[in-house]
Amino acid sequence: MKATAKAHTNIALIKYWGKRDESLILPMNSSLSLTLNAFYTETTVTFKPDLSEDKFFLDNELIVGDQFTKVSKFLDLIRNYADVPDLFAEVHSTNAVPTAAGFASSASGFAALAAAASRALDLKLDESTLSRLTRQGSGSACRSVYGGFVEWEKGTQDDGSDSYAVPVAPQDHWDVRVAAVVLSSVMKKVSSREGMKRTVETSPFYSAWVDNIPTDLTQIKEAIQDRDFERMGEIAEANCQKMHATTLAANPPFTYWHDTTLTVMQTVQGLREKGIPAYFTIDAGPNVKVLYQPENEEVVQQTLREIPGVTNVILSRSGQGVTYK
Ligand code: DP6
Protein backbone atom coordinates (compact mmCIF):
# COMPACT_ATOMS: atom_id res chain seq x y z
CA MET A 1 0.00 0.00 0.00
CA LYS A 2 3.07 2.25 -0.10
CA ALA A 3 5.40 3.09 -2.99
CA THR A 4 7.93 5.76 -3.99
CA ALA A 5 8.62 6.89 -7.56
CA LYS A 6 10.82 9.51 -9.18
CA ALA A 7 10.10 11.24 -12.49
CA HIS A 8 11.96 13.94 -14.41
CA THR A 9 10.53 16.91 -16.25
CA ASN A 10 10.74 17.12 -20.00
CA ILE A 11 11.21 19.98 -22.43
CA ALA A 12 9.08 19.92 -25.55
CA LEU A 13 10.96 20.42 -28.83
CA ILE A 14 7.69 20.10 -30.73
CA LYS A 15 5.10 21.64 -28.41
CA TYR A 16 1.78 20.29 -27.22
CA TRP A 17 -0.52 23.30 -27.57
CA GLY A 18 -4.29 22.87 -27.56
CA LYS A 19 -6.78 20.23 -26.46
CA ARG A 20 -9.54 18.48 -28.36
CA ASP A 21 -10.99 17.14 -25.10
CA GLU A 22 -10.46 19.14 -21.92
CA SER A 23 -11.57 16.58 -19.36
CA LEU A 24 -9.70 13.57 -20.78
CA ILE A 25 -6.76 15.85 -21.74
CA LEU A 26 -6.60 14.83 -25.39
CA PRO A 27 -4.34 17.03 -27.51
CA MET A 28 -5.00 18.58 -30.91
CA ASN A 29 -1.44 17.75 -31.97
CA SER A 30 1.27 15.21 -31.32
CA SER A 31 4.40 16.51 -29.57
CA LEU A 32 7.99 15.50 -28.89
CA SER A 33 10.22 16.11 -25.89
CA LEU A 34 13.56 15.45 -24.25
CA THR A 35 13.46 14.26 -20.64
CA LEU A 36 15.85 16.31 -18.45
CA ASN A 37 17.98 14.90 -15.64
CA ALA A 38 18.29 18.13 -13.60
CA PHE A 39 14.64 18.56 -12.64
CA TYR A 40 12.58 15.91 -10.95
CA THR A 41 9.86 15.09 -8.47
CA GLU A 42 10.03 12.26 -5.97
CA THR A 43 6.70 11.09 -4.56
CA THR A 44 5.65 8.59 -1.93
CA VAL A 45 2.03 7.47 -1.87
CA THR A 46 0.62 5.52 1.08
CA PHE A 47 -2.96 4.28 0.90
CA LYS A 48 -4.45 4.09 4.41
CA PRO A 49 -7.81 2.50 5.22
CA ASP A 50 -8.31 4.86 8.20
CA LEU A 51 -8.21 8.08 6.10
CA SER A 52 -11.50 9.77 5.14
CA GLU A 53 -9.85 11.97 2.48
CA ASP A 54 -6.52 12.36 0.70
CA LYS A 55 -3.67 14.42 2.14
CA PHE A 56 -1.01 16.03 -0.04
CA PHE A 57 2.32 17.40 1.22
CA LEU A 58 4.64 19.23 -1.17
CA ASP A 59 8.15 19.82 0.18
CA ASN A 60 6.78 18.99 3.66
CA GLU A 61 3.98 21.57 3.49
CA LEU A 62 0.32 20.50 3.62
CA ILE A 63 -1.33 21.66 0.38
CA VAL A 64 -4.98 22.74 0.19
CA GLY A 65 -7.03 24.41 -2.56
CA ASP A 66 -6.71 23.91 -6.31
CA GLN A 67 -3.38 22.12 -6.21
CA PHE A 68 -4.75 19.59 -3.71
CA THR A 69 -7.95 19.11 -5.73
CA LYS A 70 -5.95 18.27 -8.87
CA VAL A 71 -3.97 15.63 -6.99
CA SER A 72 -7.03 14.14 -5.31
CA LYS A 73 -8.99 14.03 -8.60
CA PHE A 74 -6.09 12.27 -10.20
CA LEU A 75 -6.03 9.72 -7.37
CA ASP A 76 -9.74 9.13 -8.10
CA LEU A 77 -8.71 7.87 -11.53
CA ILE A 78 -6.24 5.45 -10.02
CA ARG A 79 -8.77 4.35 -7.37
CA ASN A 80 -11.39 3.73 -10.06
CA TYR A 81 -8.88 1.80 -12.13
CA ALA A 82 -8.05 -0.37 -9.10
CA ASP A 83 -11.70 -0.57 -8.02
CA VAL A 84 -11.04 0.80 -4.52
CA PRO A 85 -13.14 4.02 -4.62
CA ASP A 86 -13.04 4.64 -0.84
CA LEU A 87 -9.36 4.08 -0.17
CA PHE A 88 -7.61 7.41 0.45
CA ALA A 89 -3.93 8.21 0.45
CA GLU A 90 -1.24 10.34 1.99
CA VAL A 91 1.03 11.80 -0.67
CA HIS A 92 4.48 13.27 0.03
CA SER A 93 6.27 14.96 -2.87
CA THR A 94 9.55 16.77 -3.10
CA ASN A 95 10.22 18.92 -6.10
CA ALA A 96 13.62 19.69 -7.54
CA VAL A 97 11.92 22.10 -10.00
CA PRO A 98 11.10 25.81 -9.67
CA THR A 99 7.27 25.56 -9.57
CA ALA A 100 5.14 27.31 -12.21
CA ALA A 101 7.94 29.22 -13.89
CA GLY A 102 7.72 27.43 -17.21
CA PHE A 103 9.60 24.36 -16.00
CA ALA A 104 6.59 22.07 -16.24
CA SER A 105 6.74 20.90 -12.63
CA SER A 106 3.34 19.37 -13.35
CA ALA A 107 5.04 17.00 -15.79
CA SER A 108 7.39 15.40 -13.28
CA GLY A 109 4.74 15.79 -10.56
CA PHE A 110 1.97 13.82 -12.24
CA ALA A 111 4.33 11.21 -13.69
CA ALA A 112 5.76 10.50 -10.23
CA LEU A 113 2.28 10.53 -8.65
CA ALA A 114 0.81 8.14 -11.21
CA ALA A 115 3.75 5.77 -10.91
CA ALA A 116 3.83 5.77 -7.09
CA ALA A 117 0.04 5.49 -6.67
CA SER A 118 -0.33 2.66 -9.17
CA ARG A 119 2.62 0.80 -7.65
CA ALA A 120 1.24 1.31 -4.12
CA LEU A 121 -1.96 -0.45 -5.25
CA ASP A 122 0.08 -3.16 -6.97
CA LEU A 123 -1.51 -2.42 -10.36
CA LYS A 124 1.43 -3.65 -12.49
CA LEU A 125 0.73 -1.23 -15.36
CA ASP A 126 2.73 -1.41 -18.57
CA GLU A 127 4.37 1.87 -19.61
CA SER A 128 1.75 2.85 -22.20
CA THR A 129 -1.05 2.39 -19.69
CA LEU A 130 0.91 4.41 -17.13
CA SER A 131 1.46 7.13 -19.73
CA ARG A 132 -2.25 7.14 -20.66
CA LEU A 133 -3.26 7.55 -17.01
CA THR A 134 -0.57 10.17 -16.36
CA ARG A 135 -1.86 12.20 -19.33
CA GLN A 136 -5.13 12.76 -17.47
CA GLY A 137 -3.27 14.58 -14.69
CA SER A 138 -1.38 16.92 -17.03
CA GLY A 139 -0.82 16.37 -20.74
CA SER A 140 2.91 16.97 -20.94
CA ALA A 141 3.41 14.60 -17.97
CA CYS A 142 2.61 11.56 -20.11
CA ARG A 143 5.96 12.05 -21.88
CA SER A 144 7.92 11.92 -18.59
CA VAL A 145 7.22 8.20 -18.21
CA TYR A 146 10.15 7.62 -20.59
CA GLY A 147 13.72 8.91 -20.67
CA GLY A 148 15.51 10.44 -23.67
CA PHE A 149 13.51 11.64 -26.68
CA VAL A 150 9.79 10.88 -26.41
CA GLU A 151 6.79 11.41 -28.66
CA TRP A 152 3.22 11.82 -27.39
CA GLU A 153 0.98 10.43 -30.08
CA LYS A 154 -2.21 12.45 -30.06
CA GLY A 155 -4.40 9.51 -31.04
CA THR A 156 -7.77 9.69 -32.75
CA GLN A 157 -10.14 7.82 -30.41
CA ASP A 158 -12.71 9.80 -28.41
CA ASP A 159 -11.98 7.80 -25.25
CA GLY A 160 -8.24 8.60 -25.36
CA SER A 161 -7.23 4.95 -25.53
CA ASP A 162 -4.63 5.68 -28.25
CA SER A 163 -3.26 8.93 -26.81
CA TYR A 164 -0.02 8.22 -24.93
CA ALA A 165 3.74 8.59 -25.15
CA VAL A 166 6.16 6.33 -26.99
CA PRO A 167 9.97 6.34 -26.79
CA VAL A 168 11.78 7.80 -29.82
CA ALA A 169 15.44 7.43 -28.73
CA PRO A 170 16.77 6.34 -25.33
CA GLN A 171 18.63 8.53 -22.83
CA ASP A 172 22.07 7.38 -24.04
CA HIS A 173 21.30 7.85 -27.76
CA TRP A 174 22.75 11.35 -27.89
CA ASP A 175 24.39 13.75 -25.43
CA VAL A 176 22.36 16.90 -26.08
CA ARG A 177 22.54 19.49 -23.30
CA VAL A 178 19.95 22.00 -22.15
CA ALA A 179 20.62 25.20 -20.21
CA ALA A 180 17.54 26.40 -18.35
CA VAL A 181 17.77 30.18 -18.13
CA VAL A 182 15.85 31.52 -15.15
CA LEU A 183 14.64 35.09 -15.50
CA SER A 184 12.19 35.58 -12.72
CA SER A 185 10.63 33.44 -10.03
CA VAL A 186 7.22 35.14 -10.24
CA MET A 187 4.26 32.89 -10.97
CA LYS A 188 3.09 33.06 -14.56
CA LYS A 189 -0.11 35.02 -15.21
CA VAL A 190 -1.77 32.82 -17.83
CA SER A 191 -1.48 29.11 -17.02
CA SER A 192 -0.70 26.78 -19.91
CA ARG A 193 -4.16 25.26 -19.47
CA GLU A 194 -5.93 28.59 -19.83
CA GLY A 195 -3.52 29.88 -22.48
CA MET A 196 -3.97 26.94 -24.81
CA LYS A 197 -7.76 27.03 -24.38
CA ARG A 198 -7.95 30.70 -25.29
CA THR A 199 -5.70 30.13 -28.27
CA VAL A 200 -7.72 27.18 -29.63
CA GLU A 201 -10.96 29.13 -29.23
CA THR A 202 -9.90 32.53 -30.57
CA SER A 203 -6.58 32.57 -32.45
CA PRO A 204 -6.91 32.65 -36.25
CA PHE A 205 -3.32 31.34 -36.36
CA TYR A 206 -4.27 28.14 -34.54
CA SER A 207 -5.22 26.06 -37.60
CA ALA A 208 -1.86 26.89 -39.21
CA TRP A 209 -0.15 25.65 -36.04
CA VAL A 210 -1.92 22.30 -36.23
CA ASP A 211 -1.27 21.96 -39.98
CA ASN A 212 2.48 22.42 -39.50
CA ILE A 213 2.97 19.76 -36.85
CA PRO A 214 3.23 16.58 -38.96
CA THR A 215 6.11 18.04 -41.02
CA ASP A 216 7.94 19.33 -37.96
CA LEU A 217 7.62 15.94 -36.28
CA THR A 218 8.81 13.90 -39.24
CA GLN A 219 11.79 16.17 -39.76
CA ILE A 220 12.86 16.37 -36.13
CA LYS A 221 12.68 12.59 -35.72
CA GLU A 222 15.02 12.21 -38.72
CA ALA A 223 17.39 14.78 -37.20
CA ILE A 224 17.36 12.93 -33.87
CA GLN A 225 18.07 9.56 -35.52
CA ASP A 226 20.92 11.16 -37.54
CA ARG A 227 22.20 13.10 -34.49
CA ASP A 228 22.08 16.23 -36.64
CA PHE A 229 22.22 18.93 -33.98
CA GLU A 230 21.76 21.98 -36.19
CA ARG A 231 18.77 20.52 -37.98
CA MET A 232 17.15 19.47 -34.73
CA GLY A 233 17.78 22.88 -33.18
CA GLU A 234 16.41 24.80 -36.16
CA ILE A 235 13.19 22.78 -36.18
CA ALA A 236 12.71 23.07 -32.40
CA GLU A 237 13.37 26.82 -32.33
CA ALA A 238 11.00 27.46 -35.24
CA ASN A 239 8.31 25.28 -33.65
CA CYS A 240 8.57 27.28 -30.42
CA GLN A 241 8.17 30.57 -32.29
CA LYS A 242 5.12 29.22 -34.13
CA MET A 243 3.48 28.21 -30.83
CA HIS A 244 4.11 31.61 -29.28
CA ALA A 245 2.84 33.37 -32.42
CA THR A 246 -0.58 31.76 -31.87
CA THR A 247 -0.89 33.52 -28.49
CA LEU A 248 -0.27 36.96 -30.00
CA ALA A 249 -3.26 36.48 -32.28
CA ALA A 250 -5.58 35.20 -29.52
CA ASN A 251 -8.42 37.32 -28.13
CA PRO A 252 -7.51 38.87 -25.76
CA PRO A 253 -3.94 38.56 -27.01
CA PHE A 254 -1.17 37.56 -24.64
CA THR A 255 2.47 36.55 -24.55
CA TYR A 256 4.61 34.62 -22.10
CA TRP A 257 7.70 36.59 -23.09
CA HIS A 258 9.31 39.27 -20.92
CA ASP A 259 11.82 41.76 -22.23
CA THR A 260 14.67 39.58 -20.96
CA THR A 261 13.15 36.58 -22.78
CA LEU A 262 13.74 38.43 -26.06
CA THR A 263 17.25 39.38 -25.01
CA VAL A 264 18.07 35.72 -24.35
CA MET A 265 16.59 34.71 -27.71
CA GLN A 266 18.71 37.31 -29.49
CA THR A 267 21.81 36.29 -27.55
CA VAL A 268 21.34 32.69 -28.66
CA GLN A 269 21.01 33.81 -32.27
CA GLY A 270 24.18 35.89 -31.71
CA LEU A 271 26.04 32.76 -30.52
CA ARG A 272 25.17 31.09 -33.83
CA GLU A 273 26.50 34.08 -35.75
CA LYS A 274 29.81 33.44 -33.97
CA GLY A 275 29.73 29.82 -35.12
CA ILE A 276 28.43 28.25 -31.89
CA PRO A 277 25.36 26.12 -32.54
CA ALA A 278 22.80 26.88 -29.83
CA TYR A 279 19.01 27.03 -30.13
CA PHE A 280 16.24 28.19 -27.80
CA THR A 281 12.84 26.90 -26.85
CA ILE A 282 10.27 28.40 -24.48
CA ASP A 283 7.23 26.90 -22.76
CA ALA A 284 4.28 28.71 -21.17
CA GLY A 285 6.42 31.12 -19.16
CA PRO A 286 9.20 33.68 -19.56
CA ASN A 287 12.17 31.36 -19.00
CA VAL A 288 14.21 30.10 -21.92
CA LYS A 289 15.82 26.70 -22.44
CA VAL A 290 18.89 26.64 -24.63
CA LEU A 291 19.97 23.50 -26.51
CA TYR A 292 23.72 23.10 -27.02
CA GLN A 293 26.42 20.48 -27.50
CA PRO A 294 28.81 19.35 -24.71
CA GLU A 295 31.89 20.98 -26.27
CA ASN A 296 30.24 24.41 -26.07
CA GLU A 297 29.08 24.18 -22.46
CA GLU A 298 31.48 26.77 -21.06
CA VAL A 299 30.88 29.48 -23.65
CA VAL A 300 27.10 28.98 -23.70
CA GLN A 301 26.83 29.04 -19.92
CA GLN A 302 29.09 32.06 -19.56
CA THR A 303 27.27 34.04 -22.26
CA LEU A 304 23.85 33.35 -20.75
CA ARG A 305 24.96 34.24 -17.21
CA GLU A 306 26.21 37.64 -18.35
CA ILE A 307 22.79 38.75 -19.65
CA PRO A 308 21.29 41.40 -17.33
CA GLY A 309 18.08 40.06 -15.77
CA VAL A 310 19.18 36.42 -15.82
CA THR A 311 19.11 35.14 -12.25
CA ASN A 312 20.27 31.56 -12.77
CA VAL A 313 21.37 29.09 -15.43
CA ILE A 314 20.78 25.43 -14.66
CA LEU A 315 22.54 22.87 -16.85
CA SER A 316 20.87 19.61 -17.71
CA ARG A 317 21.44 16.45 -19.72
CA SER A 318 19.14 13.84 -21.10
CA GLY A 319 17.29 12.19 -18.21
CA GLN A 320 15.77 8.81 -17.46
CA GLY A 321 12.14 7.77 -17.31
CA VAL A 322 10.17 6.85 -14.21
CA THR A 323 12.07 4.87 -11.57
CA TYR A 324 10.95 3.25 -8.31
CA LYS A 325 12.66 2.97 -4.96
C1 DP6 B 1 3.80 24.88 -23.48
O1 DP6 B 1 0.93 19.80 -19.89
O2 DP6 B 1 1.07 21.90 -18.51
O3 DP6 B 1 4.69 23.31 -21.97
O4 DP6 B 1 -2.37 19.31 -20.07
O5 DP6 B 1 -3.39 21.45 -19.30
O6 DP6 B 1 -1.85 20.19 -17.79
P1 DP6 B 1 -2.21 20.54 -19.21
O7 DP6 B 1 -1.02 21.40 -19.80
P2 DP6 B 1 0.56 21.23 -19.70
O8 DP6 B 1 0.98 22.06 -21.00
C2 DP6 B 1 2.29 22.11 -21.47
C3 DP6 B 1 2.39 23.08 -22.59
C4 DP6 B 1 3.78 23.43 -23.02
C5 DP6 B 1 4.24 22.58 -24.21
C6 DP6 B 1 4.63 21.15 -23.92
O9 DP6 B 1 5.14 20.83 -22.84
O10 DP6 B 1 4.47 20.35 -24.86
PDB file of C-alpha atoms and ligand atoms in Angstrom, residues 12 14-17 19 25 31 106 137-140 143 192-193 196 243 283-284, ligand 1:
ATOM      1  CA  ALA A  12       9.075  19.915 -25.548  1.00  0.00           C
ATOM      2  CA  ILE A  14       7.687  20.099 -30.725  1.00  0.00           C
ATOM      3  CA  LYS A  15       5.103  21.638 -28.413  1.00  0.00           C
ATOM      4  CA  TYR A  16       1.782  20.294 -27.224  1.00  0.00           C
ATOM      5  CA  TRP A  17      -0.515  23.296 -27.566  1.00  0.00           C
ATOM      6  CA  LYS A  19      -6.782  20.234 -26.457  1.00  0.00           C
ATOM      7  CA  ILE A  25      -6.763  15.846 -21.745  1.00  0.00           C
ATOM      8  CA  SER A  31       4.397  16.513 -29.571  1.00  0.00           C
ATOM      9  CA  SER A 106       3.345  19.374 -13.350  1.00  0.00           C
ATOM     10  CA  GLY A 137      -3.272  14.585 -14.692  1.00  0.00           C
ATOM     11  CA  SER A 138      -1.382  16.921 -17.033  1.00  0.00           C
ATOM     12  CA  GLY A 139      -0.824  16.368 -20.744  1.00  0.00           C
ATOM     13  CA  SER A 140       2.914  16.975 -20.936  1.00  0.00           C
ATOM     14  CA  ARG A 143       5.964  12.047 -21.880  1.00  0.00           C
ATOM     15  CA  SER A 192      -0.698  26.783 -19.909  1.00  0.00           C
ATOM     16  CA  ARG A 193      -4.157  25.261 -19.470  1.00  0.00           C
ATOM     17  CA  MET A 196      -3.972  26.942 -24.812  1.00  0.00           C
ATOM     18  CA  MET A 243       3.481  28.211 -30.830  1.00  0.00           C
ATOM     19  CA  ASP A 283       7.228  26.898 -22.764  1.00  0.00           C
ATOM     20  CA  ALA A 284       4.281  28.706 -21.172  1.00  0.00           C
TER      21      ALA A 284
HETATM   22  C1  DP6 B   1       3.796  24.879 -23.480  1.00  0.00           C
HETATM   23  O1  DP6 B   1       0.932  19.798 -19.892  1.00  0.00           O
HETATM   24  O2  DP6 B   1       1.074  21.899 -18.506  1.00  0.00           O
HETATM   25  O3  DP6 B   1       4.693  23.306 -21.970  1.00  0.00           O
HETATM   26  O4  DP6 B   1      -2.374  19.313 -20.074  1.00  0.00           O
HETATM   27  O5  DP6 B   1      -3.392  21.449 -19.302  1.00  0.00           O
HETATM   28  O6  DP6 B   1      -1.845  20.188 -17.788  1.00  0.00           O
HETATM   29  P1  DP6 B   1      -2.214  20.542 -19.207  1.00  0.00           P
HETATM   30  O7  DP6 B   1      -1.020  21.403 -19.803  1.00  0.00           O
HETATM   31  P2  DP6 B   1       0.556  21.226 -19.698  1.00  0.00           P
HETATM   32  O8  DP6 B   1       0.984  22.056 -21.004  1.00  0.00           O
HETATM   33  C2  DP6 B   1       2.290  22.111 -21.471  1.00  0.00           C
HETATM   34  C3  DP6 B   1       2.392  23.084 -22.588  1.00  0.00           C
HETATM   35  C4  DP6 B   1       3.783  23.429 -23.019  1.00  0.00           C
HETATM   36  C5  DP6 B   1       4.242  22.578 -24.208  1.00  0.00           C
HETATM   37  C6  DP6 B   1       4.634  21.155 -23.923  1.00  0.00           C
HETATM   38  O9  DP6 B   1       5.136  20.826 -22.835  1.00  0.00           O
HETATM   39  O10 DP6 B   1       4.474  20.352 -24.855  1.00  0.00           O
END
